[in-house]
Coordinates of C-alpha atoms in Angstrom, one line a residue:
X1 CA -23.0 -14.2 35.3
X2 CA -21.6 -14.0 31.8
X3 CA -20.0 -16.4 30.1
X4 CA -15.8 -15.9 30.2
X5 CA -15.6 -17.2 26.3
X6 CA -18.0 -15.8 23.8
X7 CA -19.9 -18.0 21.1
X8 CA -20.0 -15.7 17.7
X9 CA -21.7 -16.8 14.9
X10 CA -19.7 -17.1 11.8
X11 CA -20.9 -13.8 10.5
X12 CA -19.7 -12.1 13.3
X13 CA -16.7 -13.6 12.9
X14 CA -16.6 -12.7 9.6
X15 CA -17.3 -9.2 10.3
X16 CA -14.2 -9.2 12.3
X17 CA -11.5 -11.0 9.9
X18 CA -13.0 -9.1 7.1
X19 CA -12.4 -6.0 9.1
X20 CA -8.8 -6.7 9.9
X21 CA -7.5 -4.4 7.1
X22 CA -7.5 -0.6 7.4
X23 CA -10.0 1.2 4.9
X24 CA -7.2 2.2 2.6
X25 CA -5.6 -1.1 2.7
X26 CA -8.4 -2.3 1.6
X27 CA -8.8 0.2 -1.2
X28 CA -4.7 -0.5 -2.4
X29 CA -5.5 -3.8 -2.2
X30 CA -8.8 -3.6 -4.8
X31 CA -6.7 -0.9 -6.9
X32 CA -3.7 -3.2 -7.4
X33 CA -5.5 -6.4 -8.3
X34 CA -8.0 -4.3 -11.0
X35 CA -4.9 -3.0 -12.2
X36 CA -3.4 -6.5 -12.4
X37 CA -6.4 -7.6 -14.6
X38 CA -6.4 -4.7 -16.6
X39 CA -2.6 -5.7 -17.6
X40 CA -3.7 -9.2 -18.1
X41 CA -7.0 -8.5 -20.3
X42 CA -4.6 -6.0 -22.2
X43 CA -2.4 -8.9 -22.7
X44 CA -5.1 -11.4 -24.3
X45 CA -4.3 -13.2 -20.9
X46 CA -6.9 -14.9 -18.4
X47 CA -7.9 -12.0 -16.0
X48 CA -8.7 -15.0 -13.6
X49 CA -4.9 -15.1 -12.2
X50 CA -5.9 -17.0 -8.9
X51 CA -6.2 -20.1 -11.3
X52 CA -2.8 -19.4 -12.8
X53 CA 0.1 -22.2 -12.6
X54 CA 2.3 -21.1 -10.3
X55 CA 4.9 -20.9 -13.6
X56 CA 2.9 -18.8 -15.5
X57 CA 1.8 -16.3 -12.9
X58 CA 5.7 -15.9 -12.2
X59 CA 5.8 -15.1 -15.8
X60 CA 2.7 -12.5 -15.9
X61 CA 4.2 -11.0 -12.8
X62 CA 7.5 -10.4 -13.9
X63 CA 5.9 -9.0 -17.0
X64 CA 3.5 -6.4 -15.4
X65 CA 6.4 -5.2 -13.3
X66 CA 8.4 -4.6 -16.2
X67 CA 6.1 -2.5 -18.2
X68 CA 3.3 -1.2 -15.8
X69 CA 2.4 2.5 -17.0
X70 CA 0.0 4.7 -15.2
X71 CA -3.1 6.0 -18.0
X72 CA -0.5 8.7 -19.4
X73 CA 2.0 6.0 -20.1
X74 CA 4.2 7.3 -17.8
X75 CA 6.3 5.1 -15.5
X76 CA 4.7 4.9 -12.2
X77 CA 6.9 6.2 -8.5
X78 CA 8.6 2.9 -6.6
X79 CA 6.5 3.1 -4.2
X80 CA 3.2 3.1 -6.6
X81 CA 5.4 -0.3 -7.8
X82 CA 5.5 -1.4 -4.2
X83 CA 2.2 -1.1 -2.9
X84 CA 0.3 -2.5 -6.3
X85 CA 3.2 -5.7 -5.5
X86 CA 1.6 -6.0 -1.7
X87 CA -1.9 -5.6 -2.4
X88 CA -1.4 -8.5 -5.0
X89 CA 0.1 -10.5 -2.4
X90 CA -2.3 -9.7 -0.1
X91 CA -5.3 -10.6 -2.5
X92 CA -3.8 -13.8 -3.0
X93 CA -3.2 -14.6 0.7
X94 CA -6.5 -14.8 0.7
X95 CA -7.6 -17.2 -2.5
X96 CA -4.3 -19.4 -2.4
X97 CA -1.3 -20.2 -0.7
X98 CA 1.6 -18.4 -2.7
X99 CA 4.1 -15.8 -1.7
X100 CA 4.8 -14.1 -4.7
X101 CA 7.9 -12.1 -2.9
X102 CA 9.9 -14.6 -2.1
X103 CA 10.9 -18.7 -3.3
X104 CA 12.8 -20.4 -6.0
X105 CA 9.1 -20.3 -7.1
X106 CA 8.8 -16.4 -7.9
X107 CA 12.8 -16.1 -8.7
X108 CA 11.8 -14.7 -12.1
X109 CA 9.1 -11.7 -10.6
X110 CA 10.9 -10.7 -7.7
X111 CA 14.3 -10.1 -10.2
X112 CA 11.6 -8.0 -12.6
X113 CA 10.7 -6.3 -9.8
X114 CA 14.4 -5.9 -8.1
X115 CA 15.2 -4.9 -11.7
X116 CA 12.2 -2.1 -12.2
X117 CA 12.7 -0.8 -8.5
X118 CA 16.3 0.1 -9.6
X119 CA 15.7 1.6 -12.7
X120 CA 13.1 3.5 -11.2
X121 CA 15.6 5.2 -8.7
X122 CA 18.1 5.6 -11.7
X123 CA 15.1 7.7 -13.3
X124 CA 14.4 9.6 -10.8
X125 CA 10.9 7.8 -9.6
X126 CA 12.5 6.4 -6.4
X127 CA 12.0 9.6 -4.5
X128 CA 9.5 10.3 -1.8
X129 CA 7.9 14.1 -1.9
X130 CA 8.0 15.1 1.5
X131 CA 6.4 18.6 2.5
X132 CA 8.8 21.4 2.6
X133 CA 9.7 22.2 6.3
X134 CA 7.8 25.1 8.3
X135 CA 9.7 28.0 8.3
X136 CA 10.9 29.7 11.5
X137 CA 8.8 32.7 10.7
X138 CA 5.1 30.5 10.3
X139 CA 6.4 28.6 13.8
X140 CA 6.8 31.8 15.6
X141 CA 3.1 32.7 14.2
X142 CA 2.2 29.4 15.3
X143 CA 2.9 29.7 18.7
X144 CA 1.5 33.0 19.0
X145 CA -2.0 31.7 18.2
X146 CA -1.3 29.0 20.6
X147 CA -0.3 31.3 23.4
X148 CA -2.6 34.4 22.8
X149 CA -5.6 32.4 24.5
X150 CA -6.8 30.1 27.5
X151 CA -9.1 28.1 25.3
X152 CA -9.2 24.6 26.2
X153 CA -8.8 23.3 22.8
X154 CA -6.1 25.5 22.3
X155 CA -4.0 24.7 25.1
X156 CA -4.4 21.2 24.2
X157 CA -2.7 22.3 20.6
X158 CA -0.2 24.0 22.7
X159 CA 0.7 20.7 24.9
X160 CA 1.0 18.7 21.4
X161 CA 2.9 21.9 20.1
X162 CA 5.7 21.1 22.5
X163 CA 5.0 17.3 22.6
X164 CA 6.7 17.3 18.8
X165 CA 10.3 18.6 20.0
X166 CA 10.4 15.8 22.1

């Protein structure tokens, strides 16, 4: 009879924390913190911010919100600003124990990034581009192809067709 509680080995275990995040977590998570360096190392500043002070990674924080710029120099969307701040804070979850999005110790880089959030939304950056809305002709089209045949796939489109006005 098995065992009720498994032994894993600490690789296995590994495996499994290290597979916690979804694959473009993951990837946010790498972009943000190269992009964080990068600002640094443009800077003259220690790309190494793990080691920081808690002061002075407040400081560098609070900076990089302020005048982040996307390789055209162009102000990056809110929620570019938004994910680059999580996947910090995720990174750093894992090498110390800081929350950089809230404390009396981050009070200077969460006002940057209050700050930058709003201005964004004042210039026009705060918006979300959503996909235009099908049109009533495309649906009837749609439901045409879903109807004009007993394939099984296609009755299972049909089932999810209907599932969506729900």
């Amino acid at each position: 009879m098995a065992d009720r509680f498994a032994s894993l080995s600490v690789d296995e275990k590994d495996r499994i924390f290290n597979n916690a995040d979804a694959a473009n977590t993951k990837r946010v998570t790498t972009t943000a913190v190269r992009v964080f360096r990068e600002y640094l190392t443009s800077k003259s500043l220690s790309a190494e911010f793990e080691t920081y002070e808690i002061s002075e990674l407040d400081e560098a924080l609070a900076n990089f919100y302020l005048e982040m710029r996307n390789k055209n120099g162009e102000l990056y969307k809110k929620s570019t600003l938004l994910s680059y701040r999580h996947g910090i804070q995720r990174h750093l979850e894992l090498t110390r124990e800081v929350n950089i999005m809230k404390g009396e110790q981050f009070k200077k880089s969460v006002k940057a990034f209050k700050s930058m959030t709003n201005e964004l939304k004042r210039q026009g950056y705060g918006a979300v581009d959503h996909y235009p809305a099908i049109n009533e002709e495309d649906l009837a089209k749609l439901y045409d192809f879903l109807t004009s045949s007993q394939d099984v796939q296609l009755l299972q489109y049909k089932v999810g067709y209907y599932s969506e006005d729900e």
